[in-house]
XYZ file of C-alpha atoms in Angstrom:
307
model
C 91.547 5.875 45.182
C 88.600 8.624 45.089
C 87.151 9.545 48.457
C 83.762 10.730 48.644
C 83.337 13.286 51.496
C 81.125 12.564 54.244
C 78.765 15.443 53.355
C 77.665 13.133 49.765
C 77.825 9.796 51.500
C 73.864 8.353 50.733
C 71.183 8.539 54.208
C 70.079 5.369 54.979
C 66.634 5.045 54.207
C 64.252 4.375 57.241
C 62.914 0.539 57.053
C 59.642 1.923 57.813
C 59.794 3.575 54.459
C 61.185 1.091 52.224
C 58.293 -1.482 53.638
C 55.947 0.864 52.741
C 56.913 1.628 49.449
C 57.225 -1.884 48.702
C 53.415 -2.304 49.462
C 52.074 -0.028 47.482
C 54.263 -1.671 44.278
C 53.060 -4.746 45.407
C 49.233 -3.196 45.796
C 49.784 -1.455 42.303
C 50.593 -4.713 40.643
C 47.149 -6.420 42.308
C 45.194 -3.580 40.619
C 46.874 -4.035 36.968
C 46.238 -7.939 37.419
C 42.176 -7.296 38.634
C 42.212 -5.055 35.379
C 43.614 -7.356 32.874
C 41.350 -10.413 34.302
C 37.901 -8.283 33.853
C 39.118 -7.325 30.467
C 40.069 -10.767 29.791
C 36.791 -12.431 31.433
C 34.833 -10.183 29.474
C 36.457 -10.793 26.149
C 35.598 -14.453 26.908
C 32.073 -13.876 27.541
C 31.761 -11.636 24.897
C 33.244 -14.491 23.035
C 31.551 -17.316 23.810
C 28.135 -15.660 23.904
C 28.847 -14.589 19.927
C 30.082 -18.519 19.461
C 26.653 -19.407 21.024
C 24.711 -17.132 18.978
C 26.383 -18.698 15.912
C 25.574 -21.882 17.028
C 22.993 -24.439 15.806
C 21.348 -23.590 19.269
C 20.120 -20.148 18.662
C 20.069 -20.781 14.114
C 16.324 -20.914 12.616
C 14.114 -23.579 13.134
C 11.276 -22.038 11.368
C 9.520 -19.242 9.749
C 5.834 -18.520 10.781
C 3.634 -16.464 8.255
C 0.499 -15.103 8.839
C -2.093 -13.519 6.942
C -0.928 -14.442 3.766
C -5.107 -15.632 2.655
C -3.923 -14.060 -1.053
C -0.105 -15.026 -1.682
C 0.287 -17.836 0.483
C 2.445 -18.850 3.305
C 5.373 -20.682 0.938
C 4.804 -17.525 -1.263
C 5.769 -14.742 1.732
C 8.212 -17.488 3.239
C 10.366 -17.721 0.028
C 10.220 -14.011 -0.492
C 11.582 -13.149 3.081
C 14.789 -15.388 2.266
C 15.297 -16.552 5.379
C 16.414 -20.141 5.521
C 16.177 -22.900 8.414
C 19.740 -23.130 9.788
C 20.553 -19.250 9.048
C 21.954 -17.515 12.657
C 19.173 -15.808 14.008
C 21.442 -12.954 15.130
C 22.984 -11.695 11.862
C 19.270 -11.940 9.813
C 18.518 -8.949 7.938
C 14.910 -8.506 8.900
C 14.213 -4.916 7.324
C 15.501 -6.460 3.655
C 13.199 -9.623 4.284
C 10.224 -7.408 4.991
C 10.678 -5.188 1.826
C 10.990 -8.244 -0.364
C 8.002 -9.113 1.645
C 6.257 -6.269 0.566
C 7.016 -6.046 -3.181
C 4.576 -9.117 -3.445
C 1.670 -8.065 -5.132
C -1.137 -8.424 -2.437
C 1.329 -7.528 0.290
C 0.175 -3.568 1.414
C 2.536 -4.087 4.572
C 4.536 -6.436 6.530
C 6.329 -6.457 10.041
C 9.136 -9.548 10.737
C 10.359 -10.362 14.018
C 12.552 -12.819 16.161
C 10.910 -15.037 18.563
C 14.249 -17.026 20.564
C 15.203 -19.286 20.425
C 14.880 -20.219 16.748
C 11.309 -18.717 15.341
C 10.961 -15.916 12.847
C 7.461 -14.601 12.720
C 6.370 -12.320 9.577
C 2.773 -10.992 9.596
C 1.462 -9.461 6.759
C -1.480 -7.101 5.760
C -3.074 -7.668 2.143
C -4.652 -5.518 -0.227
C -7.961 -5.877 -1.179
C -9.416 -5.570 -4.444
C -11.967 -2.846 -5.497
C -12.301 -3.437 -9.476
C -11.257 -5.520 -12.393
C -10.111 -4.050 -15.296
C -9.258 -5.111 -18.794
C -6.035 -5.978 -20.284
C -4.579 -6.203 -23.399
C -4.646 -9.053 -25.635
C -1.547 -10.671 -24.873
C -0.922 -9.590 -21.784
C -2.069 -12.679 -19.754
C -1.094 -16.289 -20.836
C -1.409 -17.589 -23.799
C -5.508 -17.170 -24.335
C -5.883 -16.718 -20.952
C -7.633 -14.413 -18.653
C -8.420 -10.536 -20.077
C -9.239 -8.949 -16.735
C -6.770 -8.435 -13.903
C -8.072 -7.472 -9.949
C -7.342 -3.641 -8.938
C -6.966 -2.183 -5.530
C -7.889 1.281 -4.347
C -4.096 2.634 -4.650
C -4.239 1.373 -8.401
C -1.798 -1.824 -7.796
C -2.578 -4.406 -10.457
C -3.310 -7.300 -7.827
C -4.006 -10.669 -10.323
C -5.637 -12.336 -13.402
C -9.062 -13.636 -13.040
C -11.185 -15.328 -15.589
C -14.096 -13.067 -15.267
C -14.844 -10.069 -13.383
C -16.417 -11.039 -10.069
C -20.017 -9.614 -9.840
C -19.172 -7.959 -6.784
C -16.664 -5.803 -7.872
C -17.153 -2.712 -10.039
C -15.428 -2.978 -13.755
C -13.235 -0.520 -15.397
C -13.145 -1.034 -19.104
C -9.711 0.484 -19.694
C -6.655 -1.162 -21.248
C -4.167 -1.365 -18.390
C -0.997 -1.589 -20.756
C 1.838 -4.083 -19.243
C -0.292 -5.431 -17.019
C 1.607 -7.674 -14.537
C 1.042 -8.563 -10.826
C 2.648 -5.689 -8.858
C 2.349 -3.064 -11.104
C 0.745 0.058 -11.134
C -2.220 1.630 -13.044
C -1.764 3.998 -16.166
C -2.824 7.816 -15.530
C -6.211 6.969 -17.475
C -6.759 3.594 -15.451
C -5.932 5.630 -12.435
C -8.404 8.560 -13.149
C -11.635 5.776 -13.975
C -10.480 4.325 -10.714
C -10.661 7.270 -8.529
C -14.206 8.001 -10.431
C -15.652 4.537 -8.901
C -14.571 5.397 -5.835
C -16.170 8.774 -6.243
C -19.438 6.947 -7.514
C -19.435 3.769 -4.699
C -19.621 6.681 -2.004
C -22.288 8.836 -3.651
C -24.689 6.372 -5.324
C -26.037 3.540 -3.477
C -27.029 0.240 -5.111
C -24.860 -2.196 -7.535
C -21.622 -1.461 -8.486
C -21.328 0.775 -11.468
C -19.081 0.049 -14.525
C -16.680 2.531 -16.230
C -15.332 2.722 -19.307
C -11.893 4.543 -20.699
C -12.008 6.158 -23.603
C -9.732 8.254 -26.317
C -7.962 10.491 -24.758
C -8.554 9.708 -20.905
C -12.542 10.411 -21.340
C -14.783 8.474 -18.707
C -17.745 6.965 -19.353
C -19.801 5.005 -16.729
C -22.678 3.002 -16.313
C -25.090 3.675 -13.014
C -28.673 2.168 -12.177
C -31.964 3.785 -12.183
C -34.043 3.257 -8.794
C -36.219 0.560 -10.974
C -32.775 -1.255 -12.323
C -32.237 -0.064 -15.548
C -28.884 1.095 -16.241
C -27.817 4.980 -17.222
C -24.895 6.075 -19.224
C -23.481 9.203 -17.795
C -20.550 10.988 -19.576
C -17.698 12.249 -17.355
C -15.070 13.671 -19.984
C -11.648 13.923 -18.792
C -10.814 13.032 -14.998
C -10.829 16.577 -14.035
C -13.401 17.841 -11.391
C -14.835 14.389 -10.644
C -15.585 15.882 -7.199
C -17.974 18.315 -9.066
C -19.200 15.922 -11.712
C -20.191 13.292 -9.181
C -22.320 15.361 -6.711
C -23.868 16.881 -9.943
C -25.277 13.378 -11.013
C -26.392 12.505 -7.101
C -28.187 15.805 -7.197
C -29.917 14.389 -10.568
C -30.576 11.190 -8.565
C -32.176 12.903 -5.992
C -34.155 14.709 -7.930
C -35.458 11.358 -9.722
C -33.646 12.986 -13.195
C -32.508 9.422 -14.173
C -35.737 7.557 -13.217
C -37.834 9.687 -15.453
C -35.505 9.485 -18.486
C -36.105 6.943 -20.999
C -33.581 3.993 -21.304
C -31.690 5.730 -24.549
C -30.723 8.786 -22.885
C -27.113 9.745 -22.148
C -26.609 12.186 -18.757
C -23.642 14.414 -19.863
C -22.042 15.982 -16.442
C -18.795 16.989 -18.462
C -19.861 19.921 -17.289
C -21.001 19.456 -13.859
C -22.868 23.084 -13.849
C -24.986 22.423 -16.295
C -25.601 18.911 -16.916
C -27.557 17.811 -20.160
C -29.496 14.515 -21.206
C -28.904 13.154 -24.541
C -30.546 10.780 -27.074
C -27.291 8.131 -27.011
C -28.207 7.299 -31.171
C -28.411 11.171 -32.168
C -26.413 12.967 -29.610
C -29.152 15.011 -29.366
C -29.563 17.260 -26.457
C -33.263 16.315 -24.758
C -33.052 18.147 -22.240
C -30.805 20.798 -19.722
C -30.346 21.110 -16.556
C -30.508 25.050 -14.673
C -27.803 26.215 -12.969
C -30.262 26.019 -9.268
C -29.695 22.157 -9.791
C -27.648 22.379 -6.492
C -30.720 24.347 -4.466
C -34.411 22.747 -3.762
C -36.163 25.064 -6.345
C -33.881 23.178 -9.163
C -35.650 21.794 -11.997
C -35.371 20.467 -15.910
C -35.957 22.698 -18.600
C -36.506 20.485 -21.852
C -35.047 22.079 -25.032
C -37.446 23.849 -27.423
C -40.333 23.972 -24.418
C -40.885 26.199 -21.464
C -39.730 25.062 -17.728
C -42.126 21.943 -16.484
C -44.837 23.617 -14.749
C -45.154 26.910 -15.993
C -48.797 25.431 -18.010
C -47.642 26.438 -21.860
């Protein structure tokens, strides 16, 4: 038999002690049980609020469109491809408003939820500043020739005629569709009417696309006969534009007779030709742009100089 000397035999431990280590086991164990029933009673919120969201109490009930005058309500609401029944929590909003968008009167579009069950999308449409032409074929089956064009150059729709109201481009937009863009040469007669509409007051003016890209248009005379005035290519239109409203001003297209061609291809020195001879009439002096211009007439001395 082993004896263990007095020296090793264990101290008794103080009851004092061994209470109070027992509480703070006991207090640790509270604690761990607190933490696991917040984690727990959150993961069941958490839960239940994502089962409620999925629910047929917060799914769409409808989808509200406004300011669809051009493509129509059904139109936008199809396009958005959001359904009734669909979980208004998990919709993808940004892809509905793109589709949204791609429509072809659609310049912008905003989509948002209204709880518990509404979807609102609000949209902002183009608006047409020209017709132009299209190419046989293009539209239906001997349908329309002439398609509505906004100020960004987005082919907008057919129409049967050109409304009166709207300047015309005479320019074969080439796959013409709804949604699609303008052509370079389409493009450059469109910024020229916009170019025009601002300078010149009165009707809208016409312009036609020739080889090449060349512009022609067609502007009114004070007493509402119409002037062909040659642009050339779609460069300087700035320059070739104020150089015709400085003609207008001076009362250039007024006097001329109904034949005669105004040739700004070169916006310094504009010329008026017979349209049947290409003749040049007349020239314009470089001090068109000052209040001592004037029109010297080919073959004859300046207008007031009595020879």
């Amino acid at each position: 038999m082993t004896t263990v000397p007095p020296e090793k035999w264990p101290l008794p431990v103080d009851p004092r002690l061994r209470a109070r280590r027992q509480a703070v086991l006991r207090s640790e164990g509270r604690r761990r049980l607190r933490r696991l029933g917040v984690v727990a009673a959150g993961a069941g919120v958490g839960l239940t609020g994502w089962l409620l969201a999925l629910s047929p109490l917060l799914d769409v009930d409808q989808v509200v469109v406004r300011g669809a005058q051009r493509s129509g309500p059904e139109v936008v609401r199809e396009a958005t491809g959001v359904a009734p029944g669909e979980a208004m929590v998990t919709l993808g909003l940004g892809r509905a408003v793109a589709a949204v968008e791609a429509l072809p009167w659609v310049a912008t579009a905003t989509a948002e939820r209204r709880w518990p069950g509404t979807v609102v999308v609000s949209v902002v449409e183009r608006r047409p500043v020209a017709t132009v032409s299209v190419a046989q074929g293009e539209g239906a089956q001997g349908g329309p020739r002439w398609m509505l064009v906004d100020d960004q150059g987005r082919l907008l729709a057919f129409v049967e005629e050109p409304p009166p109201e709207l300047a015309r481009i005479d320019g074969t937009a080439q796959g013409a569709r709804p949604g699609a863009q303008v052509g370079p040469a389409v493009a450059g007669a469109l910024e020229l009417l916009t170019r025009l509409q601002e300078a010149l007051p009165g009707p809208p003016p016409g312009v036609a696309v020739g080889p090449g890209g060349a512009l022609e248009a067609v502007v009114w005379a004070d007493d509402g006969t119409e002037r062909r005035v040659q642009f050339g290519e779609p460069v300087r239109l700035a320059d070739k534009v104020l150089a015709l409203r400085t003609l207008v001003e001076h009362g250039a297209l007024d006097e001329a007779a109904p034949g005669v061609v105004v040739d700004v291809r070169v916006p310094e020195a504009p010329v008026l030709t017979d349209r049947d001879t290409d003749l040049i009439l007349s020239t314009v002096t470089r001090g068109l742009h000052n209040s001592k211009s004037h029109v010297e007439v080919e073959g004859s001395a300046p207008q007031g100089s009595g020879t």
